[in-house]
XYZ file of C-alpha atoms in Angstrom:
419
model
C 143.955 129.943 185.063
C 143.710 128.625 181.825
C 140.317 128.221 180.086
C 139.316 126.526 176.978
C 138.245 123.266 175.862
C 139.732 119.985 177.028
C 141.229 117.336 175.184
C 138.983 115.070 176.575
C 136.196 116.967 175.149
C 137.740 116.983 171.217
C 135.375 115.028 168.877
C 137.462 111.487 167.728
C 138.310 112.304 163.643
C 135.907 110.140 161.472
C 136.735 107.684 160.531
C 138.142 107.349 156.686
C 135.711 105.732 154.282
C 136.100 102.282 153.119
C 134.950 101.074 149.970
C 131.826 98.406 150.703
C 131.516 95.510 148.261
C 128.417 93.924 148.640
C 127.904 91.099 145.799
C 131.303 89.982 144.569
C 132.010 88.148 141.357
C 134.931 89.973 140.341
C 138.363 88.671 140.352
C 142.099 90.394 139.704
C 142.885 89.067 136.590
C 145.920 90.937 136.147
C 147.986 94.154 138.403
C 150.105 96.559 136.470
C 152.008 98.900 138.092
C 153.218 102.615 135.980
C 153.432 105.487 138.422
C 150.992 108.083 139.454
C 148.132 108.116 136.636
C 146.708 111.237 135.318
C 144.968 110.251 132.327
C 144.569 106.976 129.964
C 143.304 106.174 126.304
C 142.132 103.002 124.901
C 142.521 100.930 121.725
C 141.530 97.318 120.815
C 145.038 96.014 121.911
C 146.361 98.501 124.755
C 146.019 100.922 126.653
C 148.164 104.212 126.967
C 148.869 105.474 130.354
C 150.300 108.564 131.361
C 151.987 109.231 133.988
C 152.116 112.589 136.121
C 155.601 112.901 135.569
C 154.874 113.831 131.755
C 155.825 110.235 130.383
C 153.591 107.875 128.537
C 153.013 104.024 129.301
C 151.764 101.200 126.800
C 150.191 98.468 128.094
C 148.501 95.266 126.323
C 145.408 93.657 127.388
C 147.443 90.563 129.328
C 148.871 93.417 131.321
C 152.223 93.648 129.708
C 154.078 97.332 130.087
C 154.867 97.185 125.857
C 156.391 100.580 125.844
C 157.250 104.000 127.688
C 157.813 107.122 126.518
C 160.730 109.512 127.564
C 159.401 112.400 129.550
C 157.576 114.318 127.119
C 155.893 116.891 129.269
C 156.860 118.340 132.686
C 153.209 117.183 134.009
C 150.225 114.623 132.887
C 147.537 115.293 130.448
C 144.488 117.013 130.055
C 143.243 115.186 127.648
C 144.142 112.078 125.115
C 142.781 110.168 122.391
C 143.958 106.966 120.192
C 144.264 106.998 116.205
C 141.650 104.851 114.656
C 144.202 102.360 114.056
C 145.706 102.117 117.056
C 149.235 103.095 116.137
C 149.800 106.352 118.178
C 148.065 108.689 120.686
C 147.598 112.575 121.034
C 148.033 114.103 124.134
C 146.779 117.214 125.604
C 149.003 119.333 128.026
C 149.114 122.549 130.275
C 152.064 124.069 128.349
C 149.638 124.522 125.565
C 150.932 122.120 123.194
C 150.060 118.761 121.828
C 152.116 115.889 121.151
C 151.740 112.142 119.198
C 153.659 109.497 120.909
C 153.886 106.392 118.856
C 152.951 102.634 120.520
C 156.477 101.877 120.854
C 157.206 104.774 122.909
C 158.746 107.300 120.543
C 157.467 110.985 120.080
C 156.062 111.761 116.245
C 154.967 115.190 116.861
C 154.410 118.510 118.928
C 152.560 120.942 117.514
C 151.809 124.479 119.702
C 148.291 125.149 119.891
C 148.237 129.309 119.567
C 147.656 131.609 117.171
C 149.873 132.785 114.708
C 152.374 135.367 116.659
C 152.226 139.045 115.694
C 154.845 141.307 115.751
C 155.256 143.446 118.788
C 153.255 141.122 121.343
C 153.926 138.619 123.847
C 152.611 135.593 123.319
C 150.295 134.538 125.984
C 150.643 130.623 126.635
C 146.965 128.964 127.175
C 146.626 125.458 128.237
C 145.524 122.698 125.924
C 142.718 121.131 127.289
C 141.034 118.926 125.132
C 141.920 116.304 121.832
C 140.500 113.861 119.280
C 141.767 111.911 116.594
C 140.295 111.744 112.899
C 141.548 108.988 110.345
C 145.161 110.030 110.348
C 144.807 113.965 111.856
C 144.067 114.638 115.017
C 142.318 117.971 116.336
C 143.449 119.477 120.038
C 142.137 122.586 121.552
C 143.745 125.533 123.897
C 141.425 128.219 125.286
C 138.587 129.012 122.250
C 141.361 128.049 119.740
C 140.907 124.505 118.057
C 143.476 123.268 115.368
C 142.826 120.464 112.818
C 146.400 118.759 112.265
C 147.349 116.387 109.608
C 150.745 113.839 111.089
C 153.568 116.007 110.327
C 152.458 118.581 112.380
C 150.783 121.078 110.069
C 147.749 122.906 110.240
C 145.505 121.496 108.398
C 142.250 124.322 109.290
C 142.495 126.726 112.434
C 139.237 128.185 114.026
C 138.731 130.490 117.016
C 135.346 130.596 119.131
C 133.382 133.019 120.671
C 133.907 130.833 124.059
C 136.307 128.694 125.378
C 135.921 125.016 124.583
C 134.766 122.433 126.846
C 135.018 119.579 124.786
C 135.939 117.585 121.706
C 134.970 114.414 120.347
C 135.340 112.359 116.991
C 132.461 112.361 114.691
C 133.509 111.030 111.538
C 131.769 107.587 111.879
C 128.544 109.049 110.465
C 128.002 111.693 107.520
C 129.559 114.451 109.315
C 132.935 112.969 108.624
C 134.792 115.640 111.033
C 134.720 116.366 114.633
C 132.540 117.752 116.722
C 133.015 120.844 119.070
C 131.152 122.334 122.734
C 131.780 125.403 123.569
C 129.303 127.793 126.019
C 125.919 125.916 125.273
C 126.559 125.321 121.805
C 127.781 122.575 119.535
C 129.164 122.301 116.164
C 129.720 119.663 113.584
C 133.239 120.761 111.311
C 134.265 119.132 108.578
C 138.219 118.235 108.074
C 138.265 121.010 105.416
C 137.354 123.332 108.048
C 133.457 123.668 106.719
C 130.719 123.433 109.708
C 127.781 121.359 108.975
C 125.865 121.797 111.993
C 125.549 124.199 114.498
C 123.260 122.408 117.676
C 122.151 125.579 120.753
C 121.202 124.393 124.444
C 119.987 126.093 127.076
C 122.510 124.658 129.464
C 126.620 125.219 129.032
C 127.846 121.839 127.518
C 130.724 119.565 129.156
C 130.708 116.740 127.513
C 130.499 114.660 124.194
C 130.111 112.198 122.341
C 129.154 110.730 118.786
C 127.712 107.856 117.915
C 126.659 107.422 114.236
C 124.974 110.226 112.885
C 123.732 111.145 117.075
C 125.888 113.890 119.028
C 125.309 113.828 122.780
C 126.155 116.200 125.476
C 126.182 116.236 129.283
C 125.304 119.550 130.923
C 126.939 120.916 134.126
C 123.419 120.394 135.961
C 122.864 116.600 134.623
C 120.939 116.831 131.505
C 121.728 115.081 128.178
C 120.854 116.812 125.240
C 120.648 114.417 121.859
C 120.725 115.596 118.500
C 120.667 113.923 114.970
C 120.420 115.595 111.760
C 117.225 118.407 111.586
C 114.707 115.347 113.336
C 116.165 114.691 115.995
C 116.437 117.280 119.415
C 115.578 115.678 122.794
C 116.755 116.879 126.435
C 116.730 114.195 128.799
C 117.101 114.631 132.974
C 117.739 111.927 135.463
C 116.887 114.327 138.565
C 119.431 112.220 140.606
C 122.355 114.573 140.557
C 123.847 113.762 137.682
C 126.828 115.869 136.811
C 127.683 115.172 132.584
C 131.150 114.958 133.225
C 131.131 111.676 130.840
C 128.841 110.138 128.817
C 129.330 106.246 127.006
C 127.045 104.639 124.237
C 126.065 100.966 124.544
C 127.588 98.955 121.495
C 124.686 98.780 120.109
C 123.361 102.280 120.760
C 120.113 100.977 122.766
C 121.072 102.658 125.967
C 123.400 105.885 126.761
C 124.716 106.498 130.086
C 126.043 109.788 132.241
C 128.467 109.839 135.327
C 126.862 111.356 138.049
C 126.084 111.293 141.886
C 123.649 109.036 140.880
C 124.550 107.780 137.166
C 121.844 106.997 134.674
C 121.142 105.550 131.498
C 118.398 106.141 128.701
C 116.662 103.891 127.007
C 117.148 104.325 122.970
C 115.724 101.238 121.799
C 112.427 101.884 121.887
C 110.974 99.464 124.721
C 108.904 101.970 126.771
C 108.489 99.685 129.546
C 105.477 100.236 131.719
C 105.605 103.158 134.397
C 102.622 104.414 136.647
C 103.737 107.933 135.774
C 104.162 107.841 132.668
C 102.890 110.485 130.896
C 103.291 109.572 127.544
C 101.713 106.247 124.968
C 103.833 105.889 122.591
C 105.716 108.950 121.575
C 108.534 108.550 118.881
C 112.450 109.131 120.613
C 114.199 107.926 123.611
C 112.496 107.179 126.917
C 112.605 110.372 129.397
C 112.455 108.005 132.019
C 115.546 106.915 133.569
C 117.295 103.979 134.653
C 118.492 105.184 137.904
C 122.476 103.807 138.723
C 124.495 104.132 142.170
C 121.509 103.246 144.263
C 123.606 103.818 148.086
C 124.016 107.233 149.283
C 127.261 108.081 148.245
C 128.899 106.331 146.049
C 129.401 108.621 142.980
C 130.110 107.276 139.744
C 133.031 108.924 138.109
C 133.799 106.552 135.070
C 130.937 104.253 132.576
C 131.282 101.860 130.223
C 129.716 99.017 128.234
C 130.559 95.798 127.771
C 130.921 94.627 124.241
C 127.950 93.562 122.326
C 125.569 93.547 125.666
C 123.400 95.509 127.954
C 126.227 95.119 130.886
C 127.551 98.790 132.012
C 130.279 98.825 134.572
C 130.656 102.006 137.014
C 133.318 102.845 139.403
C 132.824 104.804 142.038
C 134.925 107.680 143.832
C 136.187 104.995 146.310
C 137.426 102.690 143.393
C 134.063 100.389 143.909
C 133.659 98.626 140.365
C 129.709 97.798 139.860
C 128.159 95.721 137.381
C 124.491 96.450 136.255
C 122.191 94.371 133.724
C 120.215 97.113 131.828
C 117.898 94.790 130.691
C 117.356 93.059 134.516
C 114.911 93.774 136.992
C 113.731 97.776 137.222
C 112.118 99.254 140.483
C 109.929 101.888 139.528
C 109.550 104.869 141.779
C 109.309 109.074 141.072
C 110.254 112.254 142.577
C 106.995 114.096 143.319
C 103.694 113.917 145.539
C 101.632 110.448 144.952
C 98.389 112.584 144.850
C 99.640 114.532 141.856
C 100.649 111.870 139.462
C 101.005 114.464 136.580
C 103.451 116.292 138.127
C 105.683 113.352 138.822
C 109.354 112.690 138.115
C 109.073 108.828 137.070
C 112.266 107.166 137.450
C 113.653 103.307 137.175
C 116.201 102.146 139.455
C 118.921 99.174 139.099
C 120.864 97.490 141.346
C 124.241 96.141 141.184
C 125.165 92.911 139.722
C 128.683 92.053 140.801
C 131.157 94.297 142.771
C 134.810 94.673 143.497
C 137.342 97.449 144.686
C 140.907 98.220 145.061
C 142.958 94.741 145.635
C 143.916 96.439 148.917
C 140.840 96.626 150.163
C 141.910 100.327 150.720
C 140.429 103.755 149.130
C 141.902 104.891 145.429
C 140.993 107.015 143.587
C 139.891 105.719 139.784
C 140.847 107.835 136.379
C 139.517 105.397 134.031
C 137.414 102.429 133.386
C 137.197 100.014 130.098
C 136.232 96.720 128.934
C 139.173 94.644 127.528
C 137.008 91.548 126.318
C 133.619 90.267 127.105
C 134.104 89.057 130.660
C 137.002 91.846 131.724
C 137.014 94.668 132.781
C 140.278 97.237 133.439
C 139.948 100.466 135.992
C 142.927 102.541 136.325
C 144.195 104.281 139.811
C 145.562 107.382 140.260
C 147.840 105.751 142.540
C 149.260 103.983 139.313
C 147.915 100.568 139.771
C 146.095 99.280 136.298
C 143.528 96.300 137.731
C 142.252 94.187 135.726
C 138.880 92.075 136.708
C 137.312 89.489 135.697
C 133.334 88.233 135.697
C 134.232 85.093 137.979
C 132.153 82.179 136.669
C 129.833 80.804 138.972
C 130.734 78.067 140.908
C 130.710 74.832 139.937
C 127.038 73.522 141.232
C 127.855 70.309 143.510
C 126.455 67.353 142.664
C 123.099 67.021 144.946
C 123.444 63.702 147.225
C 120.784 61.222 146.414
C 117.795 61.631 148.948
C 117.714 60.184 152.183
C 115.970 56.642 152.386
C 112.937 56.794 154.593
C 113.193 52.864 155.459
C 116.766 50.663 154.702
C 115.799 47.280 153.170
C 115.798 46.009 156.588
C 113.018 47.941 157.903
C 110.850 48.634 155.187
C 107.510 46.840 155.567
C 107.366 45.408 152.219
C 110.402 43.688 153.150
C 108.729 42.542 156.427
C 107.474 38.974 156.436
């Protein structure tokens, strides 16, 4: 006799999730196909794409393939960056090296991120994980190792940390005029020369940043955002909505900054303080601590941000390849975390809803490595599946002409007609 569970009695598998687009608006405006995506930079006239078979993919903002690279690398990235000019890209990768590829497809450099080699000793290989570009260096990082480069492939400055690091970013818009580093829960400002100008501490390990001006910001692994600017500036700012830190993007006009996240969120640098009933503050100089709550489903977790030029528009995409549009500056919902009853002890919180929407022209789940505006009214998201989509804010429709009114009486029945 056997005994055990029918198959009449197995559960039916769930069903596979399908991305929901609820408003609309957006339009392809152009499909680009390159090959499994790992990882993608972005200048003011292309975008580099490269592919998981270590080869790198130019394409324009009409969605032109420009250029591709021979096979470089035996995998993707880990990490890459544009020059400030546009003319080449660094690249990060496993084998612990870093390499410039040129906009028409060529290779300029590979440089080995390691320490010098000492006689007697193996050398042990560590992956190259992170990269930035200064005015015509760039800076790439393997284990606690970071190298400063100049084009040719020599080290310009070569500094080892006391932890491994996490991050790297480009900070030489402001006065620091170097780069900026996050390793453990610290961050440090370093000069090309190799000098540090700031050292920044948290109380959380860093994952993230980014510079804007003469402000450094950093996502934590729990969520936070920690902001600092010269020796006056040092805020920590919490969205309590599972954000995660994993990327962080700057409105043009630095009003607003936003994290990826669960639920993603933006704060409010511009000084508005709109009204909350928890508010525990009147006035009090720095960004608002109160966030502007994204990703308002259960969910859908943002994995890429960014801003549209010159405006308070952020787009989001989701896990499921949902693009969202949000208005910072529309209608806010205020609500808190807490017990009603204890007001002080609240969590206040805005939330935003989605202006337009629009997945995958497949309809069907992909998975999204990067998100960027191309011009004012389009928007790119790249697939890991290798599809580069461009969409387009679809102008509203044209508003029909309204028919004249109905006539209560015809000349034949009204009674100033009648005789």
């Amino acid at each position: 006799t056997l005994v055990g569970p029918s198959s009449a009695a197995r559960p039916a598998p769930a069903a596979a999730p399908r991305p929901v687009v609820q408003k609309g608006g957006l339009a392809v405006s152009w499909r680009a196909d390159v090959g499994s995506v790992t990882c993608v930079a972005q200048s003011s006239a292309c975008l580099a794409v490269a592919t998981d078979d270590g080869a790198v993919v130019f394409v324009d903002n009409a969605g032109e393939i420009t250029a591709r690279s021979p096979q470089i690398a035996d995998e993707g990235p880990n990490a890459m960056a544009f020059s400030h000019d546009g003319a080449w890209v660094v690249a990060a990768f496993d084998d612990g090296r870093a390499r410039v590829v040129r906009t028409d497809g060529t290779l300029a450099v590979e440089h080995a991120v390691a320490p010098e080699p000492v006689a007697g000793k193996r050398a042990r290989r560590v992956a190259a994980t992170s990269c930035t570009t200064l005015e015509d260096d760039f800076v790439a990082s393997a284990g606690k190792l970071v190298h400063c480069c100049a084009l040719t492939g020599d080290v310009i400055h070569a500094i080892t940390f006391d932890a491994p690091v996490r991050a790297l970013c480009d900070a030489s818009a402001g006065l620091f005029r170097g780069y900026a580093v996050a390793h453990g829960c610290v961050c440090v400002l370093i000069q090309r020369d190799g000098e540090v100008n700031w050292r920044y501490a948290s109380q959380r390990p860093l994952r993230s940043l980014l510079c804007r001006g003469d402000f450094v910001a950093a996502g934590t692994f729990d969520g936070a955002v920690q902001v600092w600017g010269g020796e006056d500036l040092s805020a920590s700012l919490q969205s309590f909505c599972r954000s995660d830190g994993e990327a962080l993007a700057w409105s043009a006009d630095g009003a607003f900054l936003a994290v990826t996240g669960a639920r993603a969120a933006c704060f409010d640098f511009s000084g508005d303080r709109p009204p909350h009933p928890y508010r525990r503050d009147r006035g009090e100089d720095g960004p608002d601590y109160i966030p502007r709550v994204l990703g308002f489903q259960d969910g859908s977790r943002e994995k890429c941000v960014a801003w549209a030029p010159g405006g308070a528009i952020l787009a989001t995409v989701d896990a499921l390849g949902v693009v969202r549009l949000w208005n910072l500056r529309g209608r806010l919902k205020k609500g808190g975390q807490g017990h009603p009853q204890q007001p002080e002890l609240m969590k206040p919180q805005f939330f935003l809803f989605p202006q337009l929407d629009g997945a995958h022209p497949s309809g069907d789940v992909e998975k999204p490595c990067f998100l960027g505006w191309l011009s004012a009214d389009t928007v790119a998201v790249a697939y890991e599946c290798g599809d580069v989509v461009a969409l387009r804010v679809a102008p509203p429709p044209a508003v029909a002409a309204a028919p004249p009114p109905p006539l209560i009486f015809d000349k034949a029945t009204d009674p100033k007609n009648v005789m």
